[in-house]
Short mmCIF file of C-alpha atoms and ligand atoms in Angstrom, two decimals:
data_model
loop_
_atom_site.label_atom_id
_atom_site.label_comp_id
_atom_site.label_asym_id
_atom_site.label_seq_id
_atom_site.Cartn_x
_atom_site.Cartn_y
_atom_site.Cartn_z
CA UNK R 252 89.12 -8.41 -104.29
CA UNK R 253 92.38 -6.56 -106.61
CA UNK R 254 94.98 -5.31 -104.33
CA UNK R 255 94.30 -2.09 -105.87
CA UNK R 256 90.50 -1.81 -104.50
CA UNK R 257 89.99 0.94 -101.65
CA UNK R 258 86.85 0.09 -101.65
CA UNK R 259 85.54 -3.00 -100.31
CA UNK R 260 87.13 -2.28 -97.11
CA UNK R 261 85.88 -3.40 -94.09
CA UNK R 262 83.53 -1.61 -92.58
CA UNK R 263 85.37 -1.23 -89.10
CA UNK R 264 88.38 -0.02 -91.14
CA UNK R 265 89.63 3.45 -89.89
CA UNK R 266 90.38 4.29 -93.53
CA UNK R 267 88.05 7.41 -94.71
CA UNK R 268 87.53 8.05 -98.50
CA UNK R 269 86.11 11.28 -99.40
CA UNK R 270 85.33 12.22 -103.14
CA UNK R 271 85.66 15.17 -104.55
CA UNK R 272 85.55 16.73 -108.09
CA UNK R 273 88.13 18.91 -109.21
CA UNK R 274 88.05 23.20 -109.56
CA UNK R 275 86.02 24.92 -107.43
CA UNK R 276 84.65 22.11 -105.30
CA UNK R 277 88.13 20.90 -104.42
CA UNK R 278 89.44 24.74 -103.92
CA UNK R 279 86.31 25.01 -101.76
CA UNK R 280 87.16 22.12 -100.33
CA UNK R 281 90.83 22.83 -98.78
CA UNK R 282 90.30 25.02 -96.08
CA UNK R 283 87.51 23.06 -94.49
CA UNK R 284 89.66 20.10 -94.33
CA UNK R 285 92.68 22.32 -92.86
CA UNK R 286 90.25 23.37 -90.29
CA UNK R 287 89.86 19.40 -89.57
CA UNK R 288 93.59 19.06 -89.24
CA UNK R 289 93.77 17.54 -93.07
CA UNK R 290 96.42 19.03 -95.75
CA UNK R 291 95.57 16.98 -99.09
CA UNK R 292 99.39 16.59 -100.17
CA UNK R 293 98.81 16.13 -104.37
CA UNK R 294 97.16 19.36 -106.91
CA UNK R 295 94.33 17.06 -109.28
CA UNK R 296 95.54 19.93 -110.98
CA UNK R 297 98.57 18.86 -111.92
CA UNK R 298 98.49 15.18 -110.99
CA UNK R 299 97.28 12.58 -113.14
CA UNK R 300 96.64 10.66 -109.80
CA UNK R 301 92.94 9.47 -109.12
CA UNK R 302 93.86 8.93 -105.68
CA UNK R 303 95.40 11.46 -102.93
CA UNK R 304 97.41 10.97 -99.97
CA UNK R 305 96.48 13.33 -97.13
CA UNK R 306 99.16 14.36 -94.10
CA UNK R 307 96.81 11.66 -92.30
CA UNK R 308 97.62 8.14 -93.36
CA UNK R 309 93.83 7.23 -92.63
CA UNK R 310 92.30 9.62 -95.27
CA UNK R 311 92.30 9.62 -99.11
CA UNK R 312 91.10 11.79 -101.72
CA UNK R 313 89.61 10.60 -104.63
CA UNK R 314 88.87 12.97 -107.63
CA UNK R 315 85.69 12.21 -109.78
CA UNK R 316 83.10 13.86 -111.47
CA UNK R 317 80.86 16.36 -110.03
CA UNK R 318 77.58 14.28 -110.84
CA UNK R 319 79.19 10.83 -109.60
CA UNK R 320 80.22 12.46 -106.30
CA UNK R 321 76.77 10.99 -105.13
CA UNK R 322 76.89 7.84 -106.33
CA UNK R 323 80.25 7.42 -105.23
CA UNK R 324 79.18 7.93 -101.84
CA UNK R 325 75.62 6.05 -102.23
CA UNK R 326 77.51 3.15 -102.88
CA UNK R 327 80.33 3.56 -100.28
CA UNK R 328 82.92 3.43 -102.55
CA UNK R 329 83.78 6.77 -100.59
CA UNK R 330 82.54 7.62 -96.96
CA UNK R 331 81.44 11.00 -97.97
CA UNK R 332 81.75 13.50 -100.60
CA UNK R 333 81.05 17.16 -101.65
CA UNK R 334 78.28 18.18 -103.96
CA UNK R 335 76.33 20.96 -105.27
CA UNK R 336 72.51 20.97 -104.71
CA UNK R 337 72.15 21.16 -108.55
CA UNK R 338 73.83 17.33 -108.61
CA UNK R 339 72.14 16.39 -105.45
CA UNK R 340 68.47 17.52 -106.83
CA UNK R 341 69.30 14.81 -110.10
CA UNK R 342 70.76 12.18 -108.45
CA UNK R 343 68.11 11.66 -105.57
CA UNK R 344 69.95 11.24 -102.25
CA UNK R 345 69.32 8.26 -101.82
CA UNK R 346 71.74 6.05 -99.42
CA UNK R 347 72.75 9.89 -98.27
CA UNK R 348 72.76 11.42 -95.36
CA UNK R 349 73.32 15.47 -96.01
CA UNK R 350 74.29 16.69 -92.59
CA UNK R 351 75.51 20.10 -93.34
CA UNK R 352 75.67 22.96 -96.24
CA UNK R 353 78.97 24.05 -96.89
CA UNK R 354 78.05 27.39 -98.22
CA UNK R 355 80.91 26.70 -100.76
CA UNK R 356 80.64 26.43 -104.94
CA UNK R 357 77.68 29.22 -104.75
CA UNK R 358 76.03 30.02 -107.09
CA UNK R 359 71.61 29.83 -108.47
CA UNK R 360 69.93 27.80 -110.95
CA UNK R 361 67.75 29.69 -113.22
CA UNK R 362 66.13 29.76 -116.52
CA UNK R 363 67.99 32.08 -119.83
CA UNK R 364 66.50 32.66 -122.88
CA UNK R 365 67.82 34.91 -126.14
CA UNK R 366 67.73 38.27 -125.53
CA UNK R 367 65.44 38.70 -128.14
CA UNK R 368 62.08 36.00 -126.76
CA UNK R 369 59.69 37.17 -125.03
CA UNK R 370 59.34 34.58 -121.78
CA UNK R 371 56.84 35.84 -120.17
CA UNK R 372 54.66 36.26 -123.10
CA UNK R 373 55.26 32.56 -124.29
CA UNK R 374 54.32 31.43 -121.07
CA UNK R 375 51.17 34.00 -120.62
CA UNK R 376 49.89 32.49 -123.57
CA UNK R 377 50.72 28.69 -122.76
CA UNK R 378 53.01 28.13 -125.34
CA UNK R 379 54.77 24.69 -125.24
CA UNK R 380 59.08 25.56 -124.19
CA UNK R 381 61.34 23.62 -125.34
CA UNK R 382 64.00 23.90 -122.36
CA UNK R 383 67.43 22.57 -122.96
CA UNK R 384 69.15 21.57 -119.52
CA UNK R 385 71.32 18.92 -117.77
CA UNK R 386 69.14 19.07 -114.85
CA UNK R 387 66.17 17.71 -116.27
CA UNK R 388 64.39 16.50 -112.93
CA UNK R 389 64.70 19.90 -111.48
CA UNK R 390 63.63 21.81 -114.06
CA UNK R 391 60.47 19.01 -114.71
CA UNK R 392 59.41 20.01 -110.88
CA UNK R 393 59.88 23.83 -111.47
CA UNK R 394 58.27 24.15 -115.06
CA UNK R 395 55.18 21.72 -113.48
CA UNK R 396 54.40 23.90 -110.72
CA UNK R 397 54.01 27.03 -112.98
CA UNK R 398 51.73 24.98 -114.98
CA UNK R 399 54.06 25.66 -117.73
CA UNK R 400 54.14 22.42 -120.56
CA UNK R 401 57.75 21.86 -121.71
CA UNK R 402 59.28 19.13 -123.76
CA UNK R 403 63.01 18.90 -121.82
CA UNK R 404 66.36 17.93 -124.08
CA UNK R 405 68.54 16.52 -121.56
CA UNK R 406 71.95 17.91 -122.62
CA UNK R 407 75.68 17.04 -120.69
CA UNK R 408 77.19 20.70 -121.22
CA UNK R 409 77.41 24.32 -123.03
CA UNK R 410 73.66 24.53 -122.67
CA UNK R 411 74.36 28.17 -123.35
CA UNK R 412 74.43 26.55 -126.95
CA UNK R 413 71.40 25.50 -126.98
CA UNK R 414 68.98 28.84 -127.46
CA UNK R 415 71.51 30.13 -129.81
CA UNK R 416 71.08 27.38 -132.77
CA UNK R 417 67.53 26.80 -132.32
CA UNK R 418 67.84 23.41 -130.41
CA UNK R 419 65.42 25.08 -127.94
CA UNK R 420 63.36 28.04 -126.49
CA UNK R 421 65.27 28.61 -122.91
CA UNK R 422 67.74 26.73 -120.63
CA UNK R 423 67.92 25.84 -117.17
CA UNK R 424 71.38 25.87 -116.02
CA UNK R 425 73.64 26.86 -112.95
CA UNK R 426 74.53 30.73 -113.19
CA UNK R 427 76.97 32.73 -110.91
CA UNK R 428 78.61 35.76 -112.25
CA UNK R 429 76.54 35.87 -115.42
CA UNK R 430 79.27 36.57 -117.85
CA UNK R 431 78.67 33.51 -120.06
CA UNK R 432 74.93 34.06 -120.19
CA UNK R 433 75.66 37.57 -121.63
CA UNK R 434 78.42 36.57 -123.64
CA UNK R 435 75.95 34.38 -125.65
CA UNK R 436 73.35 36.98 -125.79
CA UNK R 437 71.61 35.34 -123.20
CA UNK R 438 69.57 36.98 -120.60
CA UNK R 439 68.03 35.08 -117.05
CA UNK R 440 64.78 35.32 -117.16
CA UNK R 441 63.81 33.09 -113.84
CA UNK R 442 65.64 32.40 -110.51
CA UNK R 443 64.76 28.90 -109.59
CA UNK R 444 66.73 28.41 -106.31
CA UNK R 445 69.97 29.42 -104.52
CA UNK R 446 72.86 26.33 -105.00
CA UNK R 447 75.44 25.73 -102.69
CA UNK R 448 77.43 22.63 -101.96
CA UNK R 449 76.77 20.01 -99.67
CA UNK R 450 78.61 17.67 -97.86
CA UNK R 451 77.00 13.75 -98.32
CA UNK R 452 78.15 11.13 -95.87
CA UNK R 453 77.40 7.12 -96.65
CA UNK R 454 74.82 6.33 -94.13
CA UNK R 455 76.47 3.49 -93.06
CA UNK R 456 79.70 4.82 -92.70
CA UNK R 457 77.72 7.70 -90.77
CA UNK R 458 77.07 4.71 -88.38
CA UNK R 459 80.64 2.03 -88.45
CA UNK R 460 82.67 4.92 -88.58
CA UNK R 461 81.40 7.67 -85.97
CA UNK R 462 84.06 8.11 -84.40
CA UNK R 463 86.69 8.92 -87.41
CA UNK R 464 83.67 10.97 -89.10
CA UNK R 465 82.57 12.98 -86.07
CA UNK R 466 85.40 15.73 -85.52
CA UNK R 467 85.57 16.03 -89.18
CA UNK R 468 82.15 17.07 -89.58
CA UNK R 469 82.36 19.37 -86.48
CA UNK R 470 85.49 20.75 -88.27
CA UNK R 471 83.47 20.90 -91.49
CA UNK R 472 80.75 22.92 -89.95
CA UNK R 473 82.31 25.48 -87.42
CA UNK R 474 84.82 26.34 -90.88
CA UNK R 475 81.83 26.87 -92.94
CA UNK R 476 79.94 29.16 -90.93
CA UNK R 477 82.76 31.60 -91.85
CA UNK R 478 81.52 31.55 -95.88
CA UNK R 479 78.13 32.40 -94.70
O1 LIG Q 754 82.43 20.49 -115.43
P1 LIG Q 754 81.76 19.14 -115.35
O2 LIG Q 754 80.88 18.85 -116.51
O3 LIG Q 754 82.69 18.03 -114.96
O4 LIG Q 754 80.76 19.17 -114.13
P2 LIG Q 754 80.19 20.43 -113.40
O5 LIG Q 754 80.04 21.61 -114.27
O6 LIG Q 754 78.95 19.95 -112.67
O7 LIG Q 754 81.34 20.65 -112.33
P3 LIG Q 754 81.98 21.98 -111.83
O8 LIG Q 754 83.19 21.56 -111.07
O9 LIG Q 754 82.10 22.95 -112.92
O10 LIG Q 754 80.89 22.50 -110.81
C1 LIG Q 754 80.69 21.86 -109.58
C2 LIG Q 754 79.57 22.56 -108.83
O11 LIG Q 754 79.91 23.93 -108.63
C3 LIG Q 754 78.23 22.58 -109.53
O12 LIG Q 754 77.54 21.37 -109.32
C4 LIG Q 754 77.56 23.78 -108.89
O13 LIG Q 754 76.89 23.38 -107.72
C5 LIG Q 754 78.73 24.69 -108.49
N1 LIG Q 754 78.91 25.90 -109.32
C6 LIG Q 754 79.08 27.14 -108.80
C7 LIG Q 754 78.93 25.99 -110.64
C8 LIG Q 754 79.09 27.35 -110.97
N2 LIG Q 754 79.19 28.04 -109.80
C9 LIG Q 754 79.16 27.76 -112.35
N3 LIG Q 754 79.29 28.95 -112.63
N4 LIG Q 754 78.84 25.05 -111.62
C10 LIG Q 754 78.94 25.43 -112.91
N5 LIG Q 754 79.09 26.74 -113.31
C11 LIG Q 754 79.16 26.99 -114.79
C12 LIG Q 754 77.77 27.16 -115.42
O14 LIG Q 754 77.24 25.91 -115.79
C13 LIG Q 754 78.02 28.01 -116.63
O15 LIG Q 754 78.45 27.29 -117.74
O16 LIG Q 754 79.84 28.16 -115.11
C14 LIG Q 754 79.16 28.86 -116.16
C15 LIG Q 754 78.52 30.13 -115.69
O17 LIG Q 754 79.36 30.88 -114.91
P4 LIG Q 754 79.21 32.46 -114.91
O18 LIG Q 754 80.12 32.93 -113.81
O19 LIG Q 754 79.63 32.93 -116.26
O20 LIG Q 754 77.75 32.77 -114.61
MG1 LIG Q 755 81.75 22.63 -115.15
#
């Protein structure tokens, strides 16, 4: 094992690692963990550091990508985490235990489309969409039970793009003010479900480490009933 690994701990260690990813899930993220006594002492903003010390000598921070928040935890390289229902959907849950929704990061996954096609029509008549998305096993699921055949082009980003240059019919894609869909001519044509982020706990950590985890997940949830 490097000296540098936080991970492979043991599992009776005291030590709690919780991943985050950086913008609005960390932002989100700060006042719950005041309410549980934690002040995370670096800005990802501004620091190159992976890693954050916390005012509590028994909890780090460590900054990752939204969609490896999950497997972060899965694989308890982290104790728990923060992610959005979109991420959670793709990924699975698997290995996760999802005790409590945050209310934080909200915002709903729909479907857009150029303001100029006619959705409704396309899928009246049965028409074959081509739907551009990163969340490919969510939008599968919705497009399936509306009997609706699509052929899915898993993109990473700017699906906005995607309608625009002819790489496909509509998107599927997390919307919350809606100023980028209409900035791109884009118009939402289909609310598939409300998102909102999660906290994700390692299930066994849920178990060897109770008794750190506990207040913090009280904390958690008595702070987020106030973004209800
Ligand atoms: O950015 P990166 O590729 O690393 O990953 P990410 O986009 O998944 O991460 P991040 O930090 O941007 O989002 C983390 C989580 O926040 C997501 O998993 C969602 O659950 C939630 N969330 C809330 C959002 C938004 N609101 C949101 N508006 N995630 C993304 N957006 C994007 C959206 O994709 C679109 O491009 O913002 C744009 C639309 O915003 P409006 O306000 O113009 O509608
Ligand atoms: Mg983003």
């Amino acid at each position: 094992m490097s000296q540098f690994s936080i991970a492979a701990q043991s599992p009776f260690s005291s030590q709690l690692i919780l991943a985050l990813s950086k913008g609005r899930i960390f932002e989100d993220t700060l006042p719950l963990l005041e309410a549980a006594g934690i002040t995370v002492l670096e800005n990802p903003e501004t620091s190159r550091k992976l890693i954050l010390a916390t005012n509590d000598p028994n909890v780090r921070v460590i900054i990752v990508r939204a969609s490896d928040v999950p497997t972060y935890v899965q694989h308890g390289a982290a104790d728990f985490g923060v992610a959005g229902k979109d991420v959670l959907l793709e990924h699975g849950g698997e290995g996760l235990y999802q005790p409590i929704d945050l209310s934080i990061a909200k915002c709903r996954m729909s479907v857009a489309v150029n303001a100029g096609f006619d959705y409704e029509k396309a899928v009246r008549q049965g028409a074959r969409l081509r739907v551009a998305t990163k969340f490919v096993n969510t939008a599968r699921e919705h497009f399936a039970a509306k009997g609706v055949h699509v052929d899915l082009i898993k993109l990473y980003g700017s699906m906005e793009l995607a309608p625009i240059v002819g790489l496909s019919d509509a998107i599927v894609d997390v919307v919350s003010t809606g100023s980028t869909l209409r900035a791109n001519n884009l118009v939402e044509v289909e609310e598939i479900m409300d998102i909102s982020s999660r906290l994700v706990v390692n299930q066994a950590a849920l178990k060897l480490k109770r008794e750190r985890l506990q207040p913090i997940l009280e904390a958690f949830e008595r702070a987020s009933k106030l973004n209800q």
